[in-house]
Amino acid sequence: MSSSLAHWLKAAHWPHFTPKRLLRLIRCFSSITDFMQADVDVWLHHGASPEDIAVFKTQDTRRINACLAWAQHDNHHIMTIDDPAYPHLLKETADPPLVLYVHGNVEALSLPQLALVGARAASPYGLDNALQFARALVARGYAVTSGLARGIDAAAHNGALKGKGVTVAVMGSGMNELYPKSHAKLAAEIVANNGAVITEFSVDAPPVSDHFPRRNRVIAGLSVGVLVVEAAVRSGSLITARLAMEANREVFAIPGPIHHPQARGCHHLIREGATLVETVDDILAHLGALTCAAQVDLPLSSKAPALSGKDRLVFDQIDYVTTTIDAIILRSGLTASEVSSILLSLALQGRVQPVAGGVVRLVVHH
């Protein structure tokens, strides 16, 4: 490993210094090496306090050594902000990370990316939207970027994989502290399919709460736009959207049922100027399709024959939020036996999904 990499790692681990403040200080010197070798008086002149310098000089090097050891493994990379391969969109933001740890394909970070974010406790409607939009976007040449969290994030990553595209997962913890641990298989699949799992946090950093807003700024910074699929009014997804707006990136939002709490964040964004999205073409109208050669496979629901008769009657009674079986029976006027049989058929066609308390209608793509 080069001495400059060790210098960057030591700088990035300086406590109480944000990446933005550190970068401003480092840029006062011609190189990271000059920064590290500068006299104390020079650091003081450029704004570092005596207390800051004392902490820096006595910094524990074990974390840095752990990061350097991690990078010795195959397909593990540490990228600094002065690396030519550092993603240029992220570098242009007001607060780029000094260092990125990358497991997987470094080149994935420079692909045109569209971020898909949303609620962890997502509805089946939201999960289906995330999966289908991700499949459609990779078919049009975009990589899909998200945060590896439960719910919408995982559905977005899986949708990109099902579409045989590239997806980038940005973590709020270190590489040795993958969170949630249940997504270890998903992370491995992302790497195995030319994608990347990345983080700015040292390899043993835990997934503490203040890491996730910092993760969100990286998601927004890497991407040409952010699609919020489903979110409450107070959520990390809206932080990502705000950061995207501040970086002059496009923000898109999918509307939902007006009484659904997880739709209200999207409605708030739309009122604030985000583009309302119903199909992937609404996104491409702003960003453009990068390729028309690949076409995403349509879900089973769109290949099924048109509904008629009692099947259509039952289907029309089902909402995009949970609809109870009793409500369907009451609205349709059919018997419980008839409704149960039709619901089974609709579920097998991919038109509805059973959930706790009833069923929900899934998006039918035409």
CSV table of C-alpha atoms in Angstrom, one decimal:
chain,number,residue,atom,x,y,z
A,1,MET,CA,0.0,0.0,0.0
A,2,SER,CA,1.2,3.5,-0.8
A,3,SER,CA,2.1,5.9,2.0
A,4,SER,CA,-0.4,8.4,0.5
A,5,LEU,CA,-3.2,5.9,1.1
A,6,ALA,CA,-2.2,5.6,4.7
A,7,HIS,CA,-2.1,9.4,5.0
A,8,TRP,CA,-5.6,9.7,3.6
A,9,LEU,CA,-6.9,7.0,6.0
A,10,LYS,CA,-5.3,8.8,8.9
A,11,ALA,CA,-6.9,12.0,7.9
A,12,ALA,CA,-10.3,10.4,7.4
A,13,HIS,CA,-10.1,9.0,10.9
A,14,TRP,CA,-9.4,12.3,12.5
A,15,PRO,CA,-12.1,12.6,15.2
A,16,HIS,CA,-14.5,15.6,15.3
A,17,PHE,CA,-13.6,16.6,11.7
A,18,THR,CA,-16.2,16.3,9.1
A,19,PRO,CA,-15.1,15.3,5.6
A,20,LYS,CA,-16.0,18.8,4.4
A,21,ARG,CA,-13.8,20.5,7.0
A,22,LEU,CA,-11.0,18.0,6.4
A,23,LEU,CA,-11.0,18.5,2.7
A,24,ARG,CA,-10.9,22.2,3.0
A,25,LEU,CA,-7.9,21.9,5.3
A,26,ILE,CA,-6.1,19.4,3.1
A,27,ARG,CA,-6.7,21.5,-0.1
A,28,CYS,CA,-4.5,24.2,1.5
A,29,PHE,CA,-1.6,22.0,0.6
A,30,SER,CA,-0.3,20.7,-2.7
A,31,SER,CA,-0.7,17.0,-1.7
A,32,ILE,CA,-1.8,14.8,1.1
A,33,THR,CA,1.8,14.1,1.9
A,34,ASP,CA,2.6,17.8,2.2
A,35,PHE,CA,-0.4,18.1,4.5
A,36,MET,CA,0.9,15.3,6.8
A,37,GLN,CA,4.4,16.7,6.9
A,38,ALA,CA,3.4,20.3,7.6
A,39,ASP,CA,4.7,22.0,10.7
A,40,VAL,CA,2.2,22.5,13.5
A,41,ASP,CA,2.3,26.3,13.0
A,42,VAL,CA,1.1,25.8,9.4
A,43,TRP,CA,-1.9,23.7,10.6
A,44,LEU,CA,-2.7,26.3,13.2
A,45,HIS,CA,-2.6,29.0,10.5
A,46,HIS,CA,-5.1,27.1,8.5
A,47,GLY,CA,-7.6,26.7,11.3
A,48,ALA,CA,-6.7,23.6,13.2
A,49,SER,CA,-6.7,24.1,17.0
A,50,PRO,CA,-4.0,22.9,19.4
A,51,GLU,CA,-6.5,20.4,20.8
A,52,ASP,CA,-7.3,19.1,17.3
A,53,ILE,CA,-3.6,18.6,16.5
A,54,ALA,CA,-2.9,16.8,19.8
A,55,VAL,CA,-5.7,14.3,19.1
A,56,PHE,CA,-4.5,13.8,15.5
A,57,LYS,CA,-0.9,13.2,16.6
A,58,THR,CA,-1.9,10.6,19.2
A,59,GLN,CA,-4.4,8.8,17.0
A,60,ASP,CA,-4.7,5.0,17.4
A,61,THR,CA,-3.4,3.4,14.2
A,62,ARG,CA,-5.1,0.0,14.8
A,63,ARG,CA,-8.2,1.0,12.8
A,64,ILE,CA,-6.1,2.2,9.9
A,65,ASN,CA,-4.1,-1.0,9.9
A,66,ALA,CA,-7.4,-3.0,9.9
A,67,CYS,CA,-8.5,-1.0,6.8
A,68,LEU,CA,-5.3,-1.6,5.0
A,69,ALA,CA,-5.5,-5.4,5.9
A,70,TRP,CA,-9.0,-5.5,4.5
A,71,ALA,CA,-7.8,-4.0,1.2
A,72,GLN,CA,-5.4,-6.9,0.7
A,73,HIS,CA,-8.2,-9.3,-0.2
A,74,ASP,CA,-9.4,-9.9,-3.7
A,75,ASN,CA,-12.1,-7.5,-5.0
A,76,HIS,CA,-11.5,-5.1,-2.0
A,77,HIS,CA,-10.6,-1.6,-2.9
A,78,ILE,CA,-10.0,1.7,-1.0
A,79,MET,CA,-10.5,4.7,-3.2
A,80,THR,CA,-9.4,8.2,-2.1
A,81,ILE,CA,-10.9,11.4,-3.4
A,82,ASP,CA,-7.8,12.2,-5.5
A,83,ASP,CA,-8.1,8.8,-7.2
A,84,PRO,CA,-8.9,9.2,-11.0
A,85,ALA,CA,-11.5,6.5,-10.6
A,86,TYR,CA,-13.4,8.4,-7.8
A,87,PRO,CA,-17.0,8.9,-9.1
A,88,HIS,CA,-17.1,12.5,-10.5
A,89,LEU,CA,-20.7,13.2,-9.6
A,90,LEU,CA,-20.0,12.4,-5.9
A,91,LYS,CA,-16.8,14.5,-6.0
A,92,GLU,CA,-18.8,17.5,-7.3
A,93,THR,CA,-21.0,17.6,-4.2
A,94,ALA,CA,-20.5,19.9,-1.3
A,95,ASP,CA,-19.4,17.2,1.2
A,96,PRO,CA,-17.8,14.2,-0.6
A,97,PRO,CA,-16.2,11.4,1.5
A,98,LEU,CA,-12.4,11.5,1.6
A,99,VAL,CA,-12.3,7.7,1.3
A,100,LEU,CA,-14.6,5.0,-0.1
A,101,TYR,CA,-14.3,1.3,0.7
A,102,VAL,CA,-15.5,-0.7,-2.3
A,103,HIS,CA,-16.3,-4.4,-2.4
A,104,GLY,CA,-16.9,-5.4,-6.0
A,105,ASN,CA,-16.7,-3.5,-9.3
A,106,VAL,CA,-15.1,-0.1,-9.0
A,107,GLU,CA,-16.3,0.9,-12.5
A,108,ALA,CA,-19.9,0.5,-11.3
A,109,LEU,CA,-19.6,3.7,-9.4
A,110,SER,CA,-19.0,5.7,-12.5
A,111,LEU,CA,-22.1,4.4,-14.3
A,112,PRO,CA,-25.2,6.6,-14.7
A,113,GLN,CA,-27.1,5.8,-11.5
A,114,LEU,CA,-30.7,6.3,-10.4
A,115,ALA,CA,-31.2,6.0,-6.6
A,116,LEU,CA,-34.4,4.1,-5.4
A,117,VAL,CA,-35.1,4.7,-1.7
A,118,GLY,CA,-38.1,4.3,0.6
A,119,ALA,CA,-39.6,2.8,3.7
A,120,ARG,CA,-38.2,-0.1,5.6
A,121,ALA,CA,-41.7,-1.1,6.6
A,122,ALA,CA,-43.0,-1.0,3.1
A,123,SER,CA,-46.3,-2.2,1.8
A,124,PRO,CA,-46.6,-4.9,-0.9
A,125,TYR,CA,-47.6,-2.1,-3.3
A,126,GLY,CA,-44.4,-0.3,-2.5
A,127,LEU,CA,-42.2,-3.3,-2.7
A,128,ASP,CA,-43.6,-4.3,-6.1
A,129,ASN,CA,-43.1,-0.8,-7.4
A,130,ALA,CA,-39.5,-0.7,-6.3
A,131,LEU,CA,-38.7,-4.1,-7.9
A,132,GLN,CA,-40.5,-3.3,-11.2
A,133,PHE,CA,-39.0,0.2,-11.5
A,134,ALA,CA,-35.5,-1.1,-10.8
A,135,ARG,CA,-35.9,-3.8,-13.5
A,136,ALA,CA,-37.1,-1.3,-16.0
A,137,LEU,CA,-34.3,1.2,-15.2
A,138,VAL,CA,-31.5,-1.3,-15.6
A,139,ALA,CA,-33.0,-2.4,-18.9
A,140,ARG,CA,-32.7,1.3,-20.0
A,141,GLY,CA,-29.0,1.4,-19.1
A,142,TYR,CA,-29.0,2.8,-15.6
A,143,ALA,CA,-27.4,1.3,-12.5
A,144,VAL,CA,-29.7,1.3,-9.5
A,145,THR,CA,-28.3,2.6,-6.2
A,146,SER,CA,-29.8,2.2,-2.8
A,147,GLY,CA,-28.9,1.6,0.9
A,148,LEU,CA,-29.1,-2.2,1.4
A,149,ALA,CA,-31.8,-1.6,4.1
A,150,ARG,CA,-34.9,-3.8,4.5
A,151,GLY,CA,-38.0,-2.9,2.6
A,152,ILE,CA,-37.8,-0.6,-0.5
A,153,ASP,CA,-33.9,-0.7,-0.6
A,154,ALA,CA,-33.8,-4.5,-0.8
A,155,ALA,CA,-36.6,-4.6,-3.4
A,156,ALA,CA,-34.7,-2.1,-5.5
A,157,HIS,CA,-31.5,-4.1,-5.4
A,158,ASN,CA,-33.3,-7.4,-6.1
A,159,GLY,CA,-35.2,-5.8,-9.0
A,160,ALA,CA,-31.9,-4.7,-10.6
A,161,LEU,CA,-30.5,-8.2,-10.2
A,162,LYS,CA,-33.6,-9.8,-11.7
A,163,GLY,CA,-33.2,-7.4,-14.6
A,164,LYS,CA,-29.6,-8.6,-15.0
A,165,GLY,CA,-28.4,-5.1,-14.4
A,166,VAL,CA,-25.9,-3.4,-12.1
A,167,THR,CA,-26.8,-2.2,-8.6
A,168,VAL,CA,-24.7,-0.3,-6.0
A,169,ALA,CA,-25.4,-0.6,-2.2
A,170,VAL,CA,-24.2,2.2,0.1
A,171,MET,CA,-23.8,1.1,3.7
A,172,GLY,CA,-24.0,3.1,6.9
A,173,SER,CA,-21.5,0.8,8.6
A,174,GLY,CA,-18.1,-0.7,7.9
A,175,MET,CA,-17.4,-3.7,5.6
A,176,ASN,CA,-16.9,-6.1,8.5
A,177,GLU,CA,-20.2,-4.9,10.1
A,178,LEU,CA,-22.7,-5.5,7.3
A,179,TYR,CA,-26.1,-4.3,8.3
A,180,PRO,CA,-28.6,-5.8,8.4
A,181,LYS,CA,-26.8,-9.1,8.7
A,182,SER,CA,-29.7,-10.9,7.0
A,183,HIS,CA,-28.7,-9.1,3.8
A,184,ALA,CA,-25.3,-10.8,3.6
A,185,LYS,CA,-26.6,-13.0,0.7
A,186,LEU,CA,-28.0,-10.0,-1.1
A,187,ALA,CA,-24.7,-8.1,-0.8
A,188,ALA,CA,-22.8,-11.1,-2.2
A,189,GLU,CA,-25.2,-11.3,-5.1
A,190,ILE,CA,-24.7,-7.6,-5.9
A,191,VAL,CA,-20.9,-8.1,-6.0
A,192,ALA,CA,-21.2,-11.3,-8.0
A,193,ASN,CA,-23.2,-9.5,-10.7
A,194,ASN,CA,-20.8,-6.6,-11.4
A,195,GLY,CA,-22.2,-4.3,-8.8
A,196,ALA,CA,-20.6,-2.9,-5.7
A,197,VAL,CA,-21.1,-2.6,-2.0
A,198,ILE,CA,-19.5,0.6,-0.7
A,199,THR,CA,-19.1,2.7,2.5
A,200,GLU,CA,-17.1,5.6,3.7
A,201,PHE,CA,-16.8,4.1,7.2
A,202,SER,CA,-13.8,2.2,8.5
A,203,VAL,CA,-14.1,-1.5,8.2
A,204,ASP,CA,-15.1,-2.2,11.8
A,205,ALA,CA,-17.5,0.8,12.2
A,206,PRO,CA,-20.9,-0.2,13.7
A,207,PRO,CA,-24.2,0.8,12.2
A,208,VAL,CA,-24.9,3.7,14.5
A,209,SER,CA,-27.8,6.1,13.9
A,210,ASP,CA,-25.7,9.2,12.8
A,211,HIS,CA,-24.1,7.2,10.1
A,212,PHE,CA,-27.3,6.8,8.0
A,213,PRO,CA,-27.8,10.5,7.1
A,214,ARG,CA,-24.1,10.5,6.0
A,215,ARG,CA,-24.8,7.4,3.9
A,216,ASN,CA,-27.9,9.1,2.4
A,217,ARG,CA,-25.7,12.0,1.1
A,218,VAL,CA,-23.5,9.4,-0.7
A,219,ILE,CA,-26.6,7.8,-2.3
A,220,ALA,CA,-27.8,11.1,-3.5
A,221,GLY,CA,-24.3,12.2,-4.6
A,222,LEU,CA,-23.6,9.2,-6.8
A,223,SER,CA,-26.9,9.4,-8.6
A,224,VAL,CA,-28.3,11.6,-11.4
A,225,GLY,CA,-31.7,11.4,-9.7
A,226,VAL,CA,-33.5,10.0,-6.7
A,227,LEU,CA,-36.8,8.1,-6.9
A,228,VAL,CA,-38.7,7.9,-3.6
A,229,VAL,CA,-41.0,4.9,-3.9
A,230,GLU,CA,-42.8,5.0,-0.5
A,231,ALA,CA,-42.0,7.0,2.6
A,232,ALA,CA,-43.5,8.6,5.7
A,233,VAL,CA,-43.2,12.4,6.2
A,234,ARG,CA,-40.4,11.9,8.7
A,235,SER,CA,-38.0,9.5,7.1
A,236,GLY,CA,-34.4,9.1,5.9
A,237,SER,CA,-35.7,8.9,2.3
A,238,LEU,CA,-36.8,12.5,2.5
A,239,ILE,CA,-33.4,13.4,3.8
A,240,THR,CA,-31.9,11.7,0.7
A,241,ALA,CA,-34.4,13.6,-1.5
A,242,ARG,CA,-33.4,16.9,0.1
A,243,LEU,CA,-29.7,16.2,-0.3
A,244,ALA,CA,-30.4,15.4,-4.0
A,245,MET,CA,-32.2,18.7,-4.5
A,246,GLU,CA,-29.3,20.6,-2.9
A,247,ALA,CA,-26.9,18.8,-5.3
A,248,ASN,CA,-29.1,19.9,-8.3
A,249,ARG,CA,-30.2,16.3,-9.0
A,250,GLU,CA,-33.7,15.3,-10.2
A,251,VAL,CA,-36.1,14.1,-7.5
A,252,PHE,CA,-39.0,11.8,-8.4
A,253,ALA,CA,-41.8,10.4,-6.2
A,254,ILE,CA,-44.5,7.7,-6.7
A,255,PRO,CA,-47.9,8.7,-5.3
A,256,GLY,CA,-49.9,6.3,-3.2
A,257,PRO,CA,-53.3,6.0,-1.5
A,258,ILE,CA,-54.1,9.2,0.4
A,259,HIS,CA,-54.8,7.4,3.7
A,260,HIS,CA,-51.6,5.4,3.6
A,261,PRO,CA,-49.0,6.9,6.0
A,262,GLN,CA,-46.1,5.6,3.9
A,263,ALA,CA,-47.5,7.6,0.9
A,264,ARG,CA,-47.5,10.9,2.7
A,265,GLY,CA,-43.7,11.5,2.3
A,266,CYS,CA,-44.0,11.1,-1.5
A,267,HIS,CA,-47.0,13.5,-1.6
A,268,HIS,CA,-45.0,16.0,0.4
A,269,LEU,CA,-42.2,15.8,-2.1
A,270,ILE,CA,-44.6,16.2,-5.0
A,271,ARG,CA,-46.0,19.3,-3.4
A,272,GLU,CA,-42.5,20.6,-3.0
A,273,GLY,CA,-41.7,20.2,-6.7
A,274,ALA,CA,-40.6,16.6,-7.1
A,275,THR,CA,-41.8,15.0,-10.4
A,276,LEU,CA,-44.8,12.7,-10.0
A,277,VAL,CA,-44.0,9.3,-11.4
A,278,GLU,CA,-46.4,6.6,-12.6
A,279,THR,CA,-44.2,4.8,-15.1
A,280,VAL,CA,-40.5,4.6,-15.8
A,281,ASP,CA,-41.2,6.7,-18.9
A,282,ASP,CA,-41.9,9.6,-16.6
A,283,ILE,CA,-38.3,9.3,-15.3
A,284,LEU,CA,-36.8,8.8,-18.8
A,285,ALA,CA,-38.6,11.9,-20.0
A,286,HIS,CA,-36.3,13.9,-17.7
A,287,LEU,CA,-33.2,11.9,-17.8
A,288,GLY,CA,-33.3,10.1,-21.1
A,289,ALA,CA,-33.0,6.4,-21.9
A,290,LEU,CA,-29.4,5.3,-22.2
A,291,THR,CA,-30.2,2.2,-24.2
A,292,CYS,CA,-33.2,0.8,-25.9
A,293,ALA,CA,-31.6,-2.5,-26.8
A,294,ALA,CA,-32.6,-4.3,-23.7
A,295,GLN,CA,-36.2,-4.6,-22.7
A,296,VAL,CA,-37.3,-5.7,-19.2
A,297,ASP,CA,-39.4,-8.8,-19.0
A,298,LEU,CA,-43.0,-8.0,-18.2
A,299,PRO,CA,-44.3,-9.4,-14.9
A,300,LEU,CA,-46.7,-12.3,-15.0
A,301,SER,CA,-49.6,-10.0,-14.3
A,302,SER,CA,-49.3,-8.2,-17.6
A,303,LYS,CA,-49.1,-11.4,-19.5
A,304,ALA,CA,-52.2,-12.8,-18.0
A,305,PRO,CA,-55.4,-12.6,-20.0
A,306,ALA,CA,-57.8,-9.7,-19.5
A,307,LEU,CA,-60.2,-10.2,-16.6
A,308,SER,CA,-63.9,-10.5,-17.1
A,309,GLY,CA,-67.0,-11.6,-15.2
A,310,LYS,CA,-66.6,-12.5,-11.5
A,311,ASP,CA,-62.8,-12.3,-11.7
A,312,ARG,CA,-63.1,-8.7,-12.8
A,313,LEU,CA,-65.7,-8.0,-10.2
A,314,VAL,CA,-63.6,-9.3,-7.3
A,315,PHE,CA,-60.4,-7.6,-8.6
A,316,ASP,CA,-62.1,-4.2,-8.8
A,317,GLN,CA,-62.9,-4.4,-5.1
A,318,ILE,CA,-59.3,-4.7,-4.1
A,319,ASP,CA,-57.2,-1.6,-3.2
A,320,TYR,CA,-53.5,-0.9,-3.3
A,321,VAL,CA,-53.6,-1.1,0.5
A,322,THR,CA,-54.8,-4.0,2.5
A,323,THR,CA,-58.4,-5.0,1.7
A,324,THR,CA,-60.1,-7.4,4.0
A,325,ILE,CA,-61.8,-10.6,2.7
A,326,ASP,CA,-65.0,-9.5,4.4
A,327,ALA,CA,-64.9,-6.2,2.5
A,328,ILE,CA,-64.4,-7.9,-0.8
A,329,ILE,CA,-67.4,-10.3,-0.1
A,330,LEU,CA,-69.6,-7.4,0.9
A,331,ARG,CA,-68.7,-5.2,-2.1
A,332,SER,CA,-68.9,-7.9,-4.7
A,333,GLY,CA,-72.0,-9.7,-3.4
A,334,LEU,CA,-70.4,-13.1,-4.0
A,335,THR,CA,-70.1,-15.9,-1.5
A,336,ALA,CA,-67.1,-16.5,0.6
A,337,SER,CA,-66.3,-19.7,-1.3
A,338,GLU,CA,-66.4,-17.8,-4.7
A,339,VAL,CA,-64.2,-15.0,-3.5
A,340,SER,CA,-61.7,-17.3,-2.0
A,341,SER,CA,-61.4,-19.3,-5.2
A,342,ILE,CA,-61.0,-16.1,-7.3
A,343,LEU,CA,-58.5,-14.6,-5.0
A,344,LEU,CA,-56.3,-17.7,-5.3
A,345,SER,CA,-56.5,-17.4,-9.1
A,346,LEU,CA,-55.6,-13.7,-9.0
A,347,ALA,CA,-52.7,-14.4,-6.7
A,348,LEU,CA,-51.3,-17.1,-9.0
A,349,GLN,CA,-51.5,-14.5,-11.9
A,350,GLY,CA,-49.5,-12.0,-9.9
A,351,ARG,CA,-52.3,-9.5,-9.7
A,352,VAL,CA,-52.8,-9.5,-5.9
A,353,GLN,CA,-50.8,-10.6,-2.9
A,354,PRO,CA,-52.2,-12.0,0.3
A,355,VAL,CA,-51.0,-10.1,3.4
A,356,ALA,CA,-51.9,-10.1,7.1
A,357,GLY,CA,-55.6,-9.1,7.3
A,358,GLY,CA,-56.5,-9.5,3.7
A,359,VAL,CA,-55.0,-8.9,0.2
A,360,VAL,CA,-53.5,-6.0,-1.7
A,361,ARG,CA,-53.6,-5.2,-5.4
A,362,LEU,CA,-50.3,-5.3,-7.1
A,363,VAL,CA,-49.3,-2.9,-9.9
A,364,VAL,CA,-50.3,-4.3,-13.3
A,365,HIS,CA,-47.8,-3.1,-16.0
A,366,HIS,CA,-49.0,-2.7,-19.5
